[in-house]
Amino acid sequence: MSTKEQNQGLFSDLNLYIIFGVTLTSVMGVSSIAPAFPTIARSLDVTSAEIGLLITFFTLPGILFTPIFGILADRYNRKVILIPSLFLFGIAGTACAFATSFDQLLLFRAFQGVGSAALGVLNLTLIGDLYSGNRRASVMGYNGSVLSIGTAMYPAIGGALAILGWNYPFFLTLLAIPVGLFALFFLNQESEKNGLGINLYLKEVKTALMSKMVLGLFIGMFLTFIILYGGYITFFTILLDEKFEKSSLAIGIILSGSSLVTAITSAQLGKLTKRFSEKNLISAAAILYTVIFLMIPMVDNIWYFILPISLFGVAQGMNIPSILNLLTGYAPKEFRAAFLIRQLDGDACRTGVRSLRSGIGLPSY
């Protein structure tokens, strides 16, 4: 089957669009409302320091509920957790728009955080459940592309809605409800129950997590986020501010350009994995990271940043989906959700912090 025929088969699959919907919902909770934070602070008479509690109350429930939801999704069924999570996310998020006090808003945000807790991992779990081989690599790449587009677009959409009022960005979360309805009626997910005893289940998860391959991938993901948040986001934004005196808007546009390149590259993962292994793609990304950070300090013209920004987008588009594809494929179905949660449960907090800072005009470090 040609790549074109394979893609046509994928794009006629409703499961794919449900997964995309879950992915877009999972990154909506912070990035879409961050531009409204200054307006919220003024409207509800809270300080800039207190407004950060909107992030805290949203992310903290995940620490408690994400592992629980992962175990339940493995023990029973993905839909048992996914669909109520989407409905709770949408209902609680919309309720935020009608809050009459900051305390009430924080309460609704906490409920929304419970709904969000498992979404960022269940989408990857579903990819592993429903697809295999090169088709899984293709879907993982397309999903990474959708994720990059969402994280790049939500701040702009939220900022535009915030012009109408502080509460309008919260109405975006209503989109989670039709996603939940589509998942309820059209998601092709088997309703089999994991028959492993809880002690054996936890033992199997621990054994899988401690394998050399998984530890290597975990280290790779950890280093990737150090490069992204510690090196690229921090160093690059400070350089643009201090050396080139660029505004927060200009910096945001430049970083969005990198996200666009990441989205384009991620969408090609299926084609790339037909020619190169995921390990080779990860190694190539590591080389590109090195070249980029050697190149950036020598740039003395803002237009010359096009090259390192583009290369960084390419590296991210090859690296992260490749790591996630290997992790997803490695985990047996009977404990895939818990396995991925253990690997990825810190990403949402990091993304939330970055979105908050970029959304209110602060350096994203």
mmCIF file of C-alpha atoms in Angstrom:
data_model
loop_
_atom_site.group_PDB
_atom_site.id
_atom_site.type_symbol
_atom_site.label_atom_id
_atom_site.label_comp_id
_atom_site.label_asym_id
_atom_site.label_seq_id
_atom_site.Cartn_x
_atom_site.Cartn_y
_atom_site.Cartn_z
ATOM 1 C CA MET A 1 0.000 0.000 0.000
ATOM 2 C CA SER A 2 1.380 3.420 -0.971
ATOM 3 C CA THR A 3 1.785 6.207 1.550
ATOM 4 C CA LYS A 4 -1.021 8.132 -0.149
ATOM 5 C CA GLU A 5 -3.401 5.166 0.067
ATOM 6 C CA GLN A 6 -2.401 4.587 3.703
ATOM 7 C CA ASN A 7 -3.100 8.210 4.576
ATOM 8 C CA GLN A 8 -6.474 8.092 2.835
ATOM 9 C CA GLY A 9 -7.343 5.065 4.956
ATOM 10 C CA LEU A 10 -6.287 6.856 8.137
ATOM 11 C CA PHE A 11 -8.188 10.045 7.384
ATOM 12 C CA SER A 12 -11.419 8.097 6.863
ATOM 13 C CA ASP A 13 -11.100 6.680 10.386
ATOM 14 C CA LEU A 14 -13.296 8.489 12.938
ATOM 15 C CA ASN A 15 -11.037 7.268 15.736
ATOM 16 C CA LEU A 16 -8.294 9.515 14.398
ATOM 17 C CA TYR A 17 -10.406 12.670 14.669
ATOM 18 C CA ILE A 18 -11.571 11.742 18.158
ATOM 19 C CA ILE A 19 -7.924 11.382 19.216
ATOM 20 C CA PHE A 20 -7.152 14.774 17.659
ATOM 21 C CA GLY A 21 -10.084 16.265 19.572
ATOM 22 C CA VAL A 22 -8.814 14.827 22.853
ATOM 23 C CA THR A 23 -5.328 16.174 22.100
ATOM 24 C CA LEU A 24 -6.610 19.681 21.388
ATOM 25 C CA THR A 25 -8.727 19.562 24.543
ATOM 26 C CA SER A 26 -5.799 18.413 26.695
ATOM 27 C CA VAL A 27 -3.749 21.554 25.950
ATOM 28 C CA MET A 28 -6.674 23.986 26.066
ATOM 29 C CA GLY A 29 -6.897 24.399 29.830
ATOM 30 C CA VAL A 30 -4.052 26.897 30.190
ATOM 31 C CA SER A 31 -2.957 28.217 26.815
ATOM 32 C CA SER A 32 -6.410 29.464 25.756
ATOM 33 C CA ILE A 33 -7.036 31.505 28.929
ATOM 34 C CA ALA A 34 -3.506 32.742 29.694
ATOM 35 C CA PRO A 35 -3.903 35.978 27.663
ATOM 36 C CA ALA A 36 -6.925 36.862 29.821
ATOM 37 C CA PHE A 37 -5.054 36.639 33.133
ATOM 38 C CA PRO A 38 -4.328 40.378 33.473
ATOM 39 C CA THR A 39 -7.991 41.163 32.673
ATOM 40 C CA ILE A 40 -9.186 38.522 35.156
ATOM 41 C CA ALA A 41 -6.931 40.006 37.848
ATOM 42 C CA ARG A 42 -8.379 43.472 37.307
ATOM 43 C CA SER A 43 -11.992 42.305 37.013
ATOM 44 C CA LEU A 44 -11.943 40.100 40.128
ATOM 45 C CA ASP A 45 -9.630 42.403 42.090
ATOM 46 C CA VAL A 46 -6.722 40.025 42.679
ATOM 47 C CA THR A 47 -2.964 40.546 42.453
ATOM 48 C CA SER A 48 -0.657 39.294 39.730
ATOM 49 C CA ALA A 49 0.755 36.781 42.200
ATOM 50 C CA GLU A 50 -2.697 35.443 43.095
ATOM 51 C CA ILE A 51 -3.732 35.006 39.471
ATOM 52 C CA GLY A 52 -1.134 32.242 39.211
ATOM 53 C CA LEU A 53 -3.422 30.150 41.424
ATOM 54 C CA LEU A 54 -5.523 29.541 38.307
ATOM 55 C CA ILE A 55 -2.644 27.367 37.118
ATOM 56 C CA THR A 56 -2.045 25.764 40.513
ATOM 57 C CA PHE A 57 -5.672 24.776 41.114
ATOM 58 C CA PHE A 58 -5.908 23.401 37.570
ATOM 59 C CA THR A 59 -2.745 21.282 37.657
ATOM 60 C CA LEU A 60 -2.683 20.000 41.242
ATOM 61 C CA PRO A 61 -5.621 17.562 40.819
ATOM 62 C CA GLY A 62 -3.574 15.747 38.207
ATOM 63 C CA ILE A 63 -0.980 14.761 40.815
ATOM 64 C CA LEU A 64 -3.632 12.767 42.699
ATOM 65 C CA PHE A 65 -6.060 11.679 40.002
ATOM 66 C CA THR A 66 -3.867 10.972 36.970
ATOM 67 C CA PRO A 67 -2.327 7.738 38.392
ATOM 68 C CA ILE A 68 -5.755 6.608 39.632
ATOM 69 C CA PHE A 69 -7.362 7.256 36.269
ATOM 70 C CA GLY A 70 -4.519 5.437 34.509
ATOM 71 C CA ILE A 71 -5.066 2.314 36.605
ATOM 72 C CA LEU A 72 -8.839 2.457 36.071
ATOM 73 C CA ALA A 73 -8.407 2.932 32.316
ATOM 74 C CA ASP A 74 -6.225 -0.184 32.216
ATOM 75 C CA ARG A 75 -8.340 -2.252 34.586
ATOM 76 C CA TYR A 76 -11.659 -1.522 32.910
ATOM 77 C CA ASN A 77 -11.868 0.536 29.736
ATOM 78 C CA ARG A 78 -10.448 3.747 28.269
ATOM 79 C CA LYS A 79 -13.934 5.149 27.592
ATOM 80 C CA VAL A 80 -14.948 4.726 31.235
ATOM 81 C CA ILE A 81 -12.383 7.419 32.094
ATOM 82 C CA LEU A 82 -12.154 9.382 28.840
ATOM 83 C CA ILE A 83 -15.794 10.351 28.313
ATOM 84 C CA PRO A 84 -16.602 11.547 31.877
ATOM 85 C CA SER A 85 -13.270 13.415 31.860
ATOM 86 C CA LEU A 86 -14.203 15.284 28.672
ATOM 87 C CA PHE A 87 -17.668 16.146 29.990
ATOM 88 C CA LEU A 88 -16.309 17.323 33.347
ATOM 89 C CA PHE A 89 -13.614 19.387 31.616
ATOM 90 C CA GLY A 90 -16.180 21.086 29.381
ATOM 91 C CA ILE A 91 -18.830 21.681 32.044
ATOM 92 C CA ALA A 92 -16.441 22.910 34.759
ATOM 93 C CA GLY A 93 -14.519 25.041 32.263
ATOM 94 C CA THR A 94 -17.709 26.697 31.062
ATOM 95 C CA ALA A 95 -18.799 27.223 34.671
ATOM 96 C CA CYS A 96 -15.626 29.302 35.115
ATOM 97 C CA ALA A 97 -17.098 31.840 32.701
ATOM 98 C CA PHE A 98 -19.998 32.417 35.113
ATOM 99 C CA ALA A 99 -17.924 32.705 38.296
ATOM 100 C CA THR A 100 -18.786 35.765 40.353
ATOM 101 C CA SER A 101 -15.722 35.691 42.625
ATOM 102 C CA PHE A 102 -12.129 34.551 42.436
ATOM 103 C CA ASP A 103 -12.711 31.830 45.049
ATOM 104 C CA GLN A 104 -15.558 30.446 42.987
ATOM 105 C CA LEU A 105 -13.382 30.566 39.879
ATOM 106 C CA LEU A 106 -10.652 28.581 41.651
ATOM 107 C CA LEU A 107 -13.194 25.940 42.688
ATOM 108 C CA PHE A 108 -14.385 25.489 39.113
ATOM 109 C CA ARG A 109 -10.774 25.369 37.918
ATOM 110 C CA ALA A 110 -10.048 22.541 40.355
ATOM 111 C CA PHE A 111 -12.965 20.513 38.961
ATOM 112 C CA GLN A 112 -11.766 21.270 35.457
ATOM 113 C CA GLY A 113 -8.310 20.028 36.467
ATOM 114 C CA VAL A 114 -9.824 16.704 37.542
ATOM 115 C CA GLY A 115 -11.403 16.427 34.093
ATOM 116 C CA SER A 116 -8.085 17.265 32.443
ATOM 117 C CA ALA A 117 -5.990 14.868 34.538
ATOM 118 C CA ALA A 118 -5.941 11.871 32.198
ATOM 119 C CA LEU A 119 -6.592 13.459 28.789
ATOM 120 C CA GLY A 120 -2.964 14.113 27.829
ATOM 121 C CA VAL A 121 -2.066 10.457 28.307
ATOM 122 C CA LEU A 122 -5.249 8.712 27.166
ATOM 123 C CA ASN A 123 -4.876 10.166 23.675
ATOM 124 C CA LEU A 124 -1.459 8.471 23.383
ATOM 125 C CA THR A 125 -2.853 5.310 24.959
ATOM 126 C CA LEU A 126 -5.595 5.187 22.335
ATOM 127 C CA ILE A 127 -3.027 5.567 19.558
ATOM 128 C CA GLY A 128 -1.176 2.558 20.946
ATOM 129 C CA ASP A 129 -4.417 0.578 21.288
ATOM 130 C CA LEU A 130 -5.827 1.297 17.848
ATOM 131 C CA TYR A 131 -2.768 1.438 15.593
ATOM 132 C CA SER A 132 0.440 -0.501 15.103
ATOM 133 C CA GLY A 133 3.607 -0.428 13.018
ATOM 134 C CA ASN A 134 4.003 2.379 10.526
ATOM 135 C CA ARG A 135 0.358 3.406 10.896
ATOM 136 C CA ARG A 136 1.012 4.129 14.586
ATOM 137 C CA ALA A 137 4.060 6.207 13.657
ATOM 138 C CA SER A 138 1.971 8.158 11.136
ATOM 139 C CA VAL A 139 -0.815 8.810 13.636
ATOM 140 C CA MET A 140 1.686 9.782 16.340
ATOM 141 C CA GLY A 141 3.229 12.263 13.921
ATOM 142 C CA TYR A 142 -0.114 13.733 12.903
ATOM 143 C CA ASN A 143 -1.103 13.979 16.552
ATOM 144 C CA GLY A 144 2.141 15.822 17.325
ATOM 145 C CA SER A 145 1.333 18.182 14.475
ATOM 146 C CA VAL A 146 -2.144 18.859 15.843
ATOM 147 C CA LEU A 147 -0.653 19.435 19.310
ATOM 148 C CA SER A 148 1.857 21.971 17.953
ATOM 149 C CA ILE A 149 -0.830 23.825 16.028
ATOM 150 C CA GLY A 150 -3.067 23.930 19.107
ATOM 151 C CA THR A 151 -0.378 25.269 21.443
ATOM 152 C CA ALA A 152 0.538 27.892 18.849
ATOM 153 C CA MET A 153 -3.035 28.993 18.103
ATOM 154 C CA TYR A 154 -4.794 28.891 21.467
ATOM 155 C CA PRO A 155 -3.054 31.954 22.953
ATOM 156 C CA ALA A 156 -4.058 34.012 19.902
ATOM 157 C CA ILE A 157 -7.670 32.763 20.017
ATOM 158 C CA GLY A 158 -7.888 33.254 23.769
ATOM 159 C CA GLY A 159 -6.408 36.730 23.483
ATOM 160 C CA ALA A 160 -8.948 37.709 20.830
ATOM 161 C CA LEU A 161 -11.852 36.421 22.950
ATOM 162 C CA ALA A 162 -10.479 38.219 26.031
ATOM 163 C CA ILE A 163 -11.066 41.517 24.228
ATOM 164 C CA LEU A 164 -14.805 40.828 24.615
ATOM 165 C CA GLY A 165 -14.454 40.096 28.340
ATOM 166 C CA TRP A 166 -12.335 38.170 30.849
ATOM 167 C CA ASN A 167 -14.701 35.207 30.851
ATOM 168 C CA TYR A 168 -15.082 34.617 27.116
ATOM 169 C CA PRO A 169 -11.959 32.414 26.658
ATOM 170 C CA PHE A 170 -13.492 29.892 29.078
ATOM 171 C CA PHE A 171 -16.305 29.216 26.612
ATOM 172 C CA LEU A 172 -13.774 27.475 24.367
ATOM 173 C CA THR A 173 -13.902 24.534 26.764
ATOM 174 C CA LEU A 174 -17.439 23.791 25.539
ATOM 175 C CA LEU A 175 -15.719 22.072 22.598
ATOM 176 C CA ALA A 176 -14.825 19.207 24.947
ATOM 177 C CA ILE A 177 -18.501 18.177 25.148
ATOM 178 C CA PRO A 178 -18.991 17.338 21.430
ATOM 179 C CA VAL A 179 -15.619 15.552 21.545
ATOM 180 C CA GLY A 180 -16.980 13.492 24.436
ATOM 181 C CA LEU A 181 -20.196 12.732 22.533
ATOM 182 C CA PHE A 182 -18.255 11.602 19.463
ATOM 183 C CA ALA A 183 -16.092 9.402 21.673
ATOM 184 C CA LEU A 184 -19.191 7.936 23.344
ATOM 185 C CA PHE A 185 -20.884 6.922 20.108
ATOM 186 C CA PHE A 186 -18.076 6.436 17.593
ATOM 187 C CA LEU A 187 -14.814 5.540 19.382
ATOM 188 C CA ASN A 188 -13.921 1.988 18.382
ATOM 189 C CA GLN A 189 -12.566 0.889 21.743
ATOM 190 C CA GLU A 190 -12.923 -2.688 22.953
ATOM 191 C CA SER A 191 -14.600 -3.008 26.349
ATOM 192 C CA GLU A 192 -12.348 -5.787 27.620
ATOM 193 C CA LYS A 193 -11.422 -5.843 31.301
ATOM 194 C CA ASN A 194 -7.851 -6.291 32.458
ATOM 195 C CA GLY A 195 -7.834 -9.583 34.356
ATOM 196 C CA LEU A 196 -4.536 -9.053 36.175
ATOM 197 C CA GLY A 197 -4.663 -8.871 39.971
ATOM 198 C CA ILE A 198 -3.722 -5.451 41.296
ATOM 199 C CA ASN A 199 -0.434 -6.657 42.822
ATOM 200 C CA LEU A 200 0.610 -8.405 39.616
ATOM 201 C CA TYR A 201 -0.527 -5.402 37.597
ATOM 202 C CA LEU A 202 1.623 -2.973 39.587
ATOM 203 C CA LYS A 203 4.567 -5.381 39.469
ATOM 204 C CA GLU A 204 4.323 -5.638 35.677
ATOM 205 C CA VAL A 205 4.173 -1.853 35.323
ATOM 206 C CA LYS A 206 7.255 -1.450 37.538
ATOM 207 C CA THR A 207 9.176 -4.105 35.583
ATOM 208 C CA ALA A 208 8.368 -2.418 32.267
ATOM 209 C CA LEU A 209 9.370 0.994 33.587
ATOM 210 C CA MET A 210 12.750 -0.249 34.775
ATOM 211 C CA SER A 211 13.852 -1.747 31.449
ATOM 212 C CA LYS A 212 16.969 -0.251 29.822
ATOM 213 C CA MET A 213 15.086 0.843 26.730
ATOM 214 C CA VAL A 214 12.386 2.677 28.674
ATOM 215 C CA LEU A 215 14.914 4.334 30.979
ATOM 216 C CA GLY A 216 16.845 5.481 27.923
ATOM 217 C CA LEU A 217 13.695 6.945 26.345
ATOM 218 C CA PHE A 218 12.766 8.597 29.637
ATOM 219 C CA ILE A 219 16.211 10.210 29.839
ATOM 220 C CA GLY A 220 15.812 11.323 26.220
ATOM 221 C CA MET A 221 12.453 12.945 26.993
ATOM 222 C CA PHE A 222 13.863 14.569 30.134
ATOM 223 C CA LEU A 223 16.813 16.038 28.220
ATOM 224 C CA THR A 224 14.455 17.227 25.485
ATOM 225 C CA PHE A 225 12.478 19.302 27.991
ATOM 226 C CA ILE A 226 15.696 20.693 29.469
ATOM 227 C CA ILE A 227 16.693 21.777 25.974
ATOM 228 C CA LEU A 228 13.245 23.193 25.228
ATOM 229 C CA TYR A 229 12.508 25.055 28.471
ATOM 230 C CA GLY A 230 15.981 25.600 29.891
ATOM 231 C CA GLY A 231 17.922 26.249 26.706
ATOM 232 C CA TYR A 232 15.689 27.295 23.847
ATOM 233 C CA ILE A 233 12.788 29.025 25.616
ATOM 234 C CA THR A 234 14.910 30.705 28.289
ATOM 235 C CA PHE A 235 18.107 31.596 26.454
ATOM 236 C CA PHE A 236 16.458 32.391 23.152
ATOM 237 C CA THR A 237 13.759 34.691 24.539
ATOM 238 C CA ILE A 238 16.231 36.563 26.735
ATOM 239 C CA LEU A 239 18.533 37.003 23.723
ATOM 240 C CA LEU A 240 15.707 38.384 21.595
ATOM 241 C CA ASP A 241 14.726 40.756 24.386
ATOM 242 C CA GLU A 242 18.157 42.016 25.446
ATOM 243 C CA LYS A 243 20.176 41.895 22.230
ATOM 244 C CA PHE A 244 17.482 42.691 19.662
ATOM 245 C CA GLU A 245 14.975 44.524 21.941
ATOM 246 C CA LYS A 246 11.993 42.619 20.573
ATOM 247 C CA SER A 247 8.569 42.898 22.179
ATOM 248 C CA SER A 248 6.718 39.990 23.780
ATOM 249 C CA LEU A 249 4.419 39.933 20.742
ATOM 250 C CA ALA A 250 7.361 39.641 18.340
ATOM 251 C CA ILE A 251 8.961 36.925 20.466
ATOM 252 C CA GLY A 252 5.670 35.033 20.535
ATOM 253 C CA ILE A 253 5.330 35.223 16.763
ATOM 254 C CA ILE A 254 8.893 33.950 16.302
ATOM 255 C CA LEU A 255 8.301 31.005 18.647
ATOM 256 C CA SER A 256 5.012 30.249 16.888
ATOM 257 C CA GLY A 257 6.970 29.996 13.642
ATOM 258 C CA SER A 258 9.075 27.268 15.234
ATOM 259 C CA SER A 259 5.889 25.473 16.344
ATOM 260 C CA LEU A 260 4.598 25.596 12.771
ATOM 261 C CA VAL A 261 7.762 23.909 11.483
ATOM 262 C CA THR A 262 7.390 21.297 14.239
ATOM 263 C CA ALA A 263 3.821 20.638 13.120
ATOM 264 C CA ILE A 264 4.868 20.178 9.489
ATOM 265 C CA THR A 265 7.737 17.858 10.411
ATOM 266 C CA SER A 266 5.646 15.778 12.825
ATOM 267 C CA ALA A 267 3.086 15.188 10.089
ATOM 268 C CA GLN A 268 5.811 13.490 8.035
ATOM 269 C CA LEU A 269 6.793 10.989 10.750
ATOM 270 C CA GLY A 270 5.072 8.093 9.003
ATOM 271 C CA LYS A 271 7.087 8.719 5.842
ATOM 272 C CA LEU A 272 10.304 9.227 7.788
ATOM 273 C CA THR A 273 9.970 5.979 9.758
ATOM 274 C CA LYS A 274 9.670 4.065 6.491
ATOM 275 C CA ARG A 275 13.215 5.149 5.650
ATOM 276 C CA PHE A 276 14.785 5.662 9.067
ATOM 277 C CA SER A 277 14.291 4.057 12.455
ATOM 278 C CA GLU A 278 12.985 6.145 15.362
ATOM 279 C CA LYS A 279 16.380 5.785 17.034
ATOM 280 C CA ASN A 280 18.088 7.315 13.996
ATOM 281 C CA LEU A 281 15.595 10.177 13.958
ATOM 282 C CA ILE A 282 16.239 10.844 17.662
ATOM 283 C CA SER A 283 20.007 10.827 17.016
ATOM 284 C CA ALA A 284 19.585 13.219 14.082
ATOM 285 C CA ALA A 285 17.547 15.550 16.307
ATOM 286 C CA ALA A 286 20.326 15.509 18.918
ATOM 287 C CA ILE A 287 22.819 16.605 16.247
ATOM 288 C CA LEU A 288 20.491 19.401 15.148
ATOM 289 C CA TYR A 289 20.095 20.607 18.757
ATOM 290 C CA THR A 290 23.886 20.852 19.045
ATOM 291 C CA VAL A 291 24.213 22.770 15.773
ATOM 292 C CA ILE A 292 21.432 25.170 16.767
ATOM 293 C CA PHE A 293 22.946 26.120 20.116
ATOM 294 C CA LEU A 294 26.346 26.630 18.519
ATOM 295 C CA MET A 295 24.741 28.812 15.864
ATOM 296 C CA ILE A 296 22.434 31.083 17.895
ATOM 297 C CA PRO A 297 25.101 33.056 19.871
ATOM 298 C CA MET A 298 26.752 34.035 16.580
ATOM 299 C CA VAL A 299 23.598 35.480 14.997
ATOM 300 C CA ASP A 300 23.811 39.268 14.715
ATOM 301 C CA ASN A 301 20.825 39.930 12.438
ATOM 302 C CA ILE A 302 17.254 39.129 13.457
ATOM 303 C CA TRP A 303 16.455 37.711 10.016
ATOM 304 C CA TYR A 304 19.221 35.139 10.359
ATOM 305 C CA PHE A 305 17.208 33.510 13.136
ATOM 306 C CA ILE A 306 15.035 31.914 10.467
ATOM 307 C CA LEU A 307 17.565 29.101 10.059
ATOM 308 C CA PRO A 308 18.043 28.039 13.726
ATOM 309 C CA ILE A 309 14.318 28.445 14.416
ATOM 310 C CA SER A 310 13.475 26.226 11.446
ATOM 311 C CA LEU A 311 16.092 23.639 12.440
ATOM 312 C CA PHE A 312 14.761 23.585 15.995
ATOM 313 C CA GLY A 313 11.249 22.989 14.693
ATOM 314 C CA VAL A 314 12.520 20.114 12.551
ATOM 315 C CA ALA A 315 14.411 18.600 15.506
ATOM 316 C CA GLN A 316 11.366 18.789 17.770
ATOM 317 C CA GLY A 317 9.128 17.357 15.064
ATOM 318 C CA MET A 318 11.403 14.322 14.668
ATOM 319 C CA ASN A 319 12.394 13.819 18.285
ATOM 320 C CA ILE A 320 9.310 14.011 20.504
ATOM 321 C CA PRO A 321 6.881 11.974 18.331
ATOM 322 C CA SER A 322 9.601 9.334 17.798
ATOM 323 C CA ILE A 323 10.168 8.949 21.562
ATOM 324 C CA LEU A 324 6.425 8.809 22.220
ATOM 325 C CA ASN A 325 5.909 6.290 19.431
ATOM 326 C CA LEU A 326 8.569 3.972 20.883
ATOM 327 C CA LEU A 327 7.160 4.322 24.403
ATOM 328 C CA THR A 328 3.592 3.723 23.253
ATOM 329 C CA GLY A 329 4.539 0.675 21.227
ATOM 330 C CA TYR A 330 6.648 -0.802 23.997
ATOM 331 C CA ALA A 331 3.929 -0.791 26.666
ATOM 332 C CA PRO A 332 1.612 -3.833 26.635
ATOM 333 C CA LYS A 333 -2.043 -2.907 26.229
ATOM 334 C CA GLU A 334 -3.080 -4.225 29.644
ATOM 335 C CA PHE A 335 -1.097 -1.514 31.469
ATOM 336 C CA ARG A 336 -0.375 1.019 28.751
ATOM 337 C CA ALA A 337 -2.226 3.936 30.384
ATOM 338 C CA ALA A 338 -0.437 3.614 33.741
ATOM 339 C CA PHE A 339 2.879 3.109 31.945
ATOM 340 C CA LEU A 340 2.557 6.293 29.889
ATOM 341 C CA ILE A 341 1.294 8.289 32.879
ATOM 342 C CA ARG A 342 4.437 7.406 34.805
ATOM 343 C CA GLN A 343 6.557 8.659 31.909
ATOM 344 C CA LEU A 344 4.680 11.793 30.948
ATOM 345 C CA ASP A 345 2.791 13.155 33.958
ATOM 346 C CA GLY A 346 5.115 16.172 34.347
ATOM 347 C CA ASP A 347 4.618 17.536 30.851
ATOM 348 C CA ALA A 348 1.297 19.250 31.486
ATOM 349 C CA CYS A 349 2.704 21.329 34.329
ATOM 350 C CA ARG A 350 5.679 22.423 32.245
ATOM 351 C CA THR A 351 3.420 23.332 29.344
ATOM 352 C CA GLY A 352 1.108 25.208 31.683
ATOM 353 C CA VAL A 353 3.925 27.300 33.124
ATOM 354 C CA ARG A 354 5.233 28.148 29.676
ATOM 355 C CA SER A 355 1.765 29.075 28.430
ATOM 356 C CA LEU A 356 1.103 31.260 31.469
ATOM 357 C CA ARG A 357 4.312 33.217 31.093
ATOM 358 C CA SER A 358 4.023 33.704 27.332
ATOM 359 C CA GLY A 359 0.341 34.575 27.619
ATOM 360 C CA ILE A 360 0.871 37.451 30.062
ATOM 361 C CA GLY A 361 3.961 38.818 28.408
ATOM 362 C CA LEU A 362 6.643 37.346 30.671
ATOM 363 C CA PRO A 363 9.804 35.548 29.551
ATOM 364 C CA SER A 364 8.937 31.863 29.178
ATOM 365 C CA TYR A 365 11.430 30.320 31.535
#
